[in-house]
Every structure is written in structure tokens, then in C-alpha cells.
CSV table of C-alpha atoms in Angstrom, one decimal:
chain,number,residue,atom,x,y,z
G,1,GLU,CA,133.5,87.4,91.4
G,2,PRO,CA,131.7,88.9,88.4
G,3,GLU,CA,130.4,92.4,88.9
G,4,VAL,CA,128.2,95.1,87.4
G,5,THR,CA,130.3,98.0,86.1
G,6,GLN,CA,129.1,101.6,85.6
G,7,THR,CA,130.7,104.5,83.8
G,8,PRO,CA,131.4,107.3,84.4
G,9,SER,CA,131.6,107.3,88.2
G,10,HIS,CA,130.8,111.0,88.3
G,11,GLN,CA,129.1,113.2,85.7
G,12,VAL,CA,128.5,116.9,85.8
G,13,THR,CA,126.2,118.5,83.3
G,14,GLN,CA,124.3,121.7,82.8
G,15,MET,CA,120.6,122.0,83.1
G,16,GLY,CA,118.9,121.2,79.8
G,17,GLN,CA,121.7,118.9,78.5
G,18,GLU,CA,121.3,115.2,77.7
G,19,VAL,CA,123.3,112.6,79.5
G,20,ILE,CA,123.9,108.9,78.9
G,21,LEU,CA,124.8,106.7,81.8
G,22,ARG,CA,126.4,103.4,80.9
G,23,CYS,CA,126.4,100.0,82.6
G,24,VAL,CA,127.8,96.6,81.8
G,25,PRO,CA,125.7,94.0,83.6
G,26,ILE,CA,127.0,90.6,84.7
G,27,SER,CA,127.3,88.5,81.6
G,28,ASN,CA,124.9,85.7,82.2
G,29,HIS,CA,122.2,87.9,83.7
G,30,LEU,CA,118.9,88.4,81.9
G,31,TYR,CA,117.2,91.2,83.9
G,32,PHE,CA,118.5,94.7,84.1
G,33,TYR,CA,117.5,97.7,86.3
G,34,TRP,CA,118.1,101.3,87.0
G,35,TYR,CA,117.6,102.8,90.5
G,36,ARG,CA,118.4,106.2,91.8
G,37,GLN,CA,119.2,107.7,95.2
G,38,ILE,CA,118.9,111.4,95.8
G,39,LEU,CA,121.5,112.5,98.4
G,40,GLY,CA,120.5,111.3,101.9
G,41,GLN,CA,117.3,109.6,100.8
G,42,LYS,CA,116.4,106.0,100.1
G,43,VAL,CA,117.0,104.1,96.9
G,44,GLU,CA,114.2,104.3,94.4
G,45,PHE,CA,113.3,102.0,91.5
G,46,LEU,CA,113.2,103.6,88.0
G,47,VAL,CA,112.9,100.8,85.5
G,48,SER,CA,113.4,97.1,84.7
G,49,PHE,CA,114.3,95.7,81.3
G,50,TYR,CA,114.1,92.1,80.0
G,51,ASN,CA,114.2,90.6,76.6
G,52,ASN,CA,115.0,94.0,75.0
G,53,GLU,CA,112.0,95.8,76.3
G,54,ILE,CA,110.9,97.6,79.4
G,55,SER,CA,109.1,95.2,81.7
G,56,GLU,CA,108.2,97.7,84.5
G,57,LYS,CA,108.7,101.4,85.2
G,58,SER,CA,108.0,103.8,88.1
G,59,GLU,CA,106.2,107.1,88.0
G,60,ILE,CA,109.6,108.8,88.1
G,61,PHE,CA,110.5,107.2,84.7
G,62,ASP,CA,108.7,109.7,82.5
G,63,ASP,CA,109.3,110.7,78.9
G,64,GLN,CA,112.5,112.4,79.9
G,65,PHE,CA,114.1,109.0,80.5
G,66,SER,CA,114.9,106.1,78.1
G,67,VAL,CA,116.8,102.9,78.3
G,68,GLU,CA,118.6,100.8,75.7
G,69,ARG,CA,120.6,97.7,75.3
G,70,PRO,CA,122.6,98.8,72.2
G,71,ASP,CA,124.7,95.6,72.0
G,72,GLY,CA,125.1,92.3,73.8
G,73,SER,CA,126.8,93.8,76.8
G,74,ASN,CA,125.9,97.5,77.5
G,75,PHE,CA,122.8,98.8,79.1
G,76,THR,CA,122.3,102.6,79.1
G,77,LEU,CA,120.1,105.2,80.7
G,78,LYS,CA,119.5,108.4,78.8
G,79,ILE,CA,118.2,111.5,80.5
G,80,ARG,CA,117.0,114.2,78.1
G,81,SER,CA,117.0,117.8,79.0
G,82,THR,CA,118.3,117.3,82.6
G,83,LYS,CA,116.8,119.3,85.5
G,84,LEU,CA,118.4,120.2,88.8
G,85,GLU,CA,116.2,117.6,90.6
G,86,ASP,CA,117.8,114.9,88.5
G,87,SER,CA,120.9,115.2,90.5
G,88,ALA,CA,121.3,111.9,92.3
G,89,MET,CA,123.3,108.7,92.4
G,90,TYR,CA,122.1,106.3,89.6
G,91,PHE,CA,122.6,102.6,90.2
G,92,CYS,CA,122.5,99.9,87.6
G,93,ALA,CA,121.7,96.4,88.7
G,94,SER,CA,121.2,93.0,87.2
G,95,SER,CA,119.9,89.6,88.2
G,96,GLU,CA,120.0,86.1,86.7
G,97,ALA,CA,116.3,85.7,87.0
G,98,LEU,CA,113.4,87.6,88.5
G,99,PRO,CA,114.4,88.4,92.2
G,100,GLY,CA,111.0,87.3,93.5
G,101,GLY,CA,110.8,84.2,91.3
G,102,PHE,CA,111.3,80.6,92.2
G,103,ASP,CA,115.1,80.8,91.7
G,104,ASN,CA,117.4,82.3,94.3
G,105,SER,CA,118.3,85.4,92.3
G,106,PRO,CA,119.4,88.4,94.2
G,107,LEU,CA,120.1,91.8,92.5
G,108,HIS,CA,123.7,92.8,92.1
G,109,PHE,CA,124.3,96.5,92.0
G,110,GLY,CA,127.1,98.5,90.3
G,111,ASN,CA,129.1,101.2,92.1
G,112,GLY,CA,126.8,104.0,90.8
G,113,THR,CA,127.2,107.1,88.7
G,114,ARG,CA,126.9,110.4,90.7
G,115,LEU,CA,125.1,112.8,88.4
G,116,THR,CA,125.3,116.5,89.3
G,117,VAL,CA,123.1,118.9,87.3
G,118,THR,CA,124.2,122.6,87.6
B,1,GLY,CA,101.9,100.5,98.4
B,2,ILE,CA,104.0,98.4,100.7
B,3,GLN,CA,105.8,100.2,103.5
B,4,VAL,CA,109.3,99.2,104.6
B,5,GLU,CA,110.4,100.7,107.9
B,6,GLN,CA,113.8,100.2,109.5
B,7,SER,CA,115.0,100.7,113.0
B,8,PRO,CA,116.8,102.3,114.6
B,9,PRO,CA,117.4,105.1,112.1
B,10,ASP,CA,120.9,105.8,113.6
B,11,LEU,CA,123.2,103.6,115.6
B,12,ILE,CA,126.6,104.4,117.1
B,13,LEU,CA,128.8,101.6,118.4
B,14,GLN,CA,132.2,101.1,119.7
B,15,GLU,CA,134.4,98.6,117.9
B,16,GLY,CA,133.8,95.1,119.2
B,17,ALA,CA,130.1,95.6,120.1
B,18,ASN,CA,127.2,93.6,118.7
B,19,SER,CA,124.1,95.0,117.0
B,20,THR,CA,120.6,94.1,115.8
B,21,LEU,CA,118.9,96.0,113.0
B,22,ARG,CA,115.2,95.5,112.2
B,23,CYS,CA,113.2,95.8,109.0
B,24,ASN,CA,109.4,95.8,109.2
B,25,PHE,CA,107.2,95.5,106.1
B,26,SER,CA,103.5,96.0,105.8
B,27,ASP,CA,102.6,93.3,103.4
B,28,SER,CA,103.7,89.8,102.4
B,29,VAL,CA,106.8,89.7,100.2
B,30,ASN,CA,108.5,87.2,97.9
B,31,ASN,CA,112.0,88.6,98.1
B,32,LEU,CA,114.0,90.4,100.8
B,33,GLN,CA,117.5,91.5,100.6
B,34,TRP,CA,119.9,93.3,102.9
B,35,PHE,CA,122.4,95.8,101.5
B,36,HIS,CA,125.3,97.7,103.0
B,37,GLN,CA,126.0,101.1,101.5
B,38,ASN,CA,129.5,102.0,102.3
B,39,PRO,CA,130.8,105.6,102.8
B,40,TRP,CA,131.7,105.7,99.1
B,41,GLY,CA,128.1,105.0,98.1
B,42,GLN,CA,128.5,101.5,96.9
B,43,LEU,CA,125.6,99.1,97.5
B,44,ILE,CA,126.8,95.7,98.6
B,45,ASN,CA,124.5,92.7,98.7
B,46,LEU,CA,124.7,91.1,102.1
B,47,PHE,CA,121.8,88.6,102.1
B,48,TYR,CA,119.0,87.3,99.9
B,49,ILE,CA,116.7,86.1,102.6
B,50,PRO,CA,112.9,85.9,101.9
B,51,SER,CA,112.6,83.6,104.8
B,52,GLY,CA,114.6,81.6,107.4
B,53,THR,CA,118.1,82.3,108.7
B,54,LYS,CA,121.5,82.7,107.0
B,55,GLN,CA,124.9,83.4,108.3
B,56,ASN,CA,128.0,84.9,106.7
B,57,GLY,CA,131.0,85.5,108.9
B,58,ARG,CA,130.1,88.0,111.6
B,59,LEU,CA,126.8,88.7,110.0
B,60,SER,CA,123.5,86.8,110.2
B,61,ALA,CA,120.0,87.5,109.1
B,62,THR,CA,116.6,86.1,110.0
B,63,THR,CA,113.3,86.8,108.2
B,64,VAL,CA,110.0,85.8,109.7
B,65,ALA,CA,107.8,86.2,106.7
B,66,THR,CA,104.5,85.4,108.5
B,67,GLU,CA,105.2,88.2,111.0
B,68,ARG,CA,106.6,90.6,108.3
B,69,TYR,CA,110.0,91.4,109.7
B,70,SER,CA,113.6,90.7,109.2
B,71,LEU,CA,116.6,91.1,111.5
B,72,LEU,CA,120.2,91.7,110.7
B,73,TYR,CA,122.7,90.7,113.4
B,74,SER,CA,126.3,91.8,113.5
B,75,SER,CA,128.9,90.7,116.0
B,76,SER,CA,132.2,92.2,116.9
B,77,SER,CA,131.7,95.3,114.9
B,78,GLN,CA,134.6,96.9,113.0
B,79,THR,CA,135.1,100.4,111.8
B,80,THR,CA,134.7,99.2,108.2
B,81,ASP,CA,131.1,98.2,109.1
B,82,SER,CA,130.2,101.8,109.1
B,83,GLY,CA,127.7,103.0,106.5
B,84,VAL,CA,124.0,102.7,105.8
B,85,TYR,CA,122.2,99.3,106.0
B,86,PHE,CA,119.1,98.9,103.8
B,87,CYS,CA,116.6,96.2,103.5
B,88,ALA,CA,114.6,95.9,100.3
B,89,VAL,CA,111.6,93.8,99.5
B,90,GLU,CA,109.7,92.7,96.4
B,91,LYS,CA,106.0,92.4,96.9
B,92,SER,CA,104.9,89.7,94.5
B,93,TYR,CA,105.8,87.6,91.5
B,94,ASN,CA,104.1,90.1,89.2
B,95,THR,CA,106.6,92.9,89.9
B,96,ASP,CA,110.3,93.4,89.2
B,97,LYS,CA,111.0,96.2,91.6
B,98,LEU,CA,112.7,96.2,94.9
B,99,ILE,CA,111.2,98.7,97.4
B,100,PHE,CA,113.9,99.9,99.7
B,101,GLY,CA,113.5,100.7,103.4
B,102,THR,CA,114.4,103.9,105.2
B,103,GLY,CA,117.9,102.6,106.2
B,104,THR,CA,119.9,102.5,109.4
B,105,ARG,CA,123.0,104.6,109.5
B,106,LEU,CA,125.7,102.8,111.5
B,107,GLN,CA,128.8,104.4,112.8
B,108,VAL,CA,131.5,102.3,114.5
B,109,PHE,CA,134.2,104.1,116.4
B,110,PRO,CA,137.6,102.6,117.5
């Protein structure tokens, strides 16, 4: 079964540094997402991306964050000037169509990248 | 915004037991999914179930959209079922985001 793949599985960085988290969504999917989960808390939406642009973003997704689809397969999340509170598990997800749309289109999540900011 | 509450928050079972997890949501939704987060942190899609009933092996789920709740049933629990179970909803056709519930932490002992 096709799956969403994320690299690296664990990233350690120093406060103030920039990190790029990488994702390869399922190949025929059109909608891409980033979510994060701070340790012990619930999963939170960050951003959705469709047709090479951001379609929705949460209050968390401020100017520190950016997303990009640099080629036909990769989807990246860049965090500039990382802070201690950015430490979390970051999940990439993709769906064939809008999850709440008329098609049966669930989200498929990658295994996550655990980001630790020291 | 929409609130998604899950109960119980924690559940401890012996292998072989059955369980029912509940997800209540405060507004009408167009999408509801159940996920299992295993001890390694992976989020595994269990059901896409905005309404009705579905079954997959030892698991089944029912969503009663008009009453704003969903139930996840598990029979003959195994130790590998341990982890956190989340439901997540999408409020309307005009939004992309899934809103996750508070989760139920399940521990199954041999």
C-alpha cells in the first residue's frame, strides 16, 4: 500500500537555527498538510497546500514557517529561527481530494519527524 | 470553534477484553476519522466514517452524525492494540483542517 514518507525521523537543532522537514506524499494525492503534536498533547493542524499554494493555515503557522513543493514529489516545511517551543512531532499528510468533500478521501499520515530544539 | 471530546481519557484492559471508545463533537461535521497512534508515535488511519457503521476485523466504528458522536468498538483486545486513539473531525466543506480530539490512552496487558 502506498504511504507518506518523512525524513528525517528525528532532528535535533539549536535554538535560532533553521530546519527543513521533508515529506514525500502519496503519488496521486493532490492535497498536502502539516500537523504537529507537542509531547503528550493532541495533534494540531498547521497548514494545507493545494495547487502549489497554501489553501488554509492555522494561527500557529506564522511568518516563522513556510511550505514548499520544490518538485513533483517532495513537500517541505521550513522553520526559521527555531524556538524551544517548536519541539514537537511534525506529521505530513496527504489526501486524494478534500477530506470533507463528496469523495471518500481520508487523510494518510507519515510516520512523523521528531524535532528537538535545544 | 468546534470541540471534540473523547472518553474515557485512559483505559486499561486485559488481553481478550472488549472496549468502546466515544467521541463527542459540538457541531455538525462533514468528515470523521479514527486514528491509532502506536507507542512509536505513528498515526494509523483506522476508519473514515462521517456517518453509519463500518467494520474492519476486530474493530468497528459507528457515527451518529445527527447526535454528534462516534463510537469505536474493539473486540478481543491484544497487547499490540495499546497506544492512543484519536478521533478527528472536519467541520465543513469550506475548510481543509482536521480537528483532533483529546485522545483515549489504551493499555492492554497480557
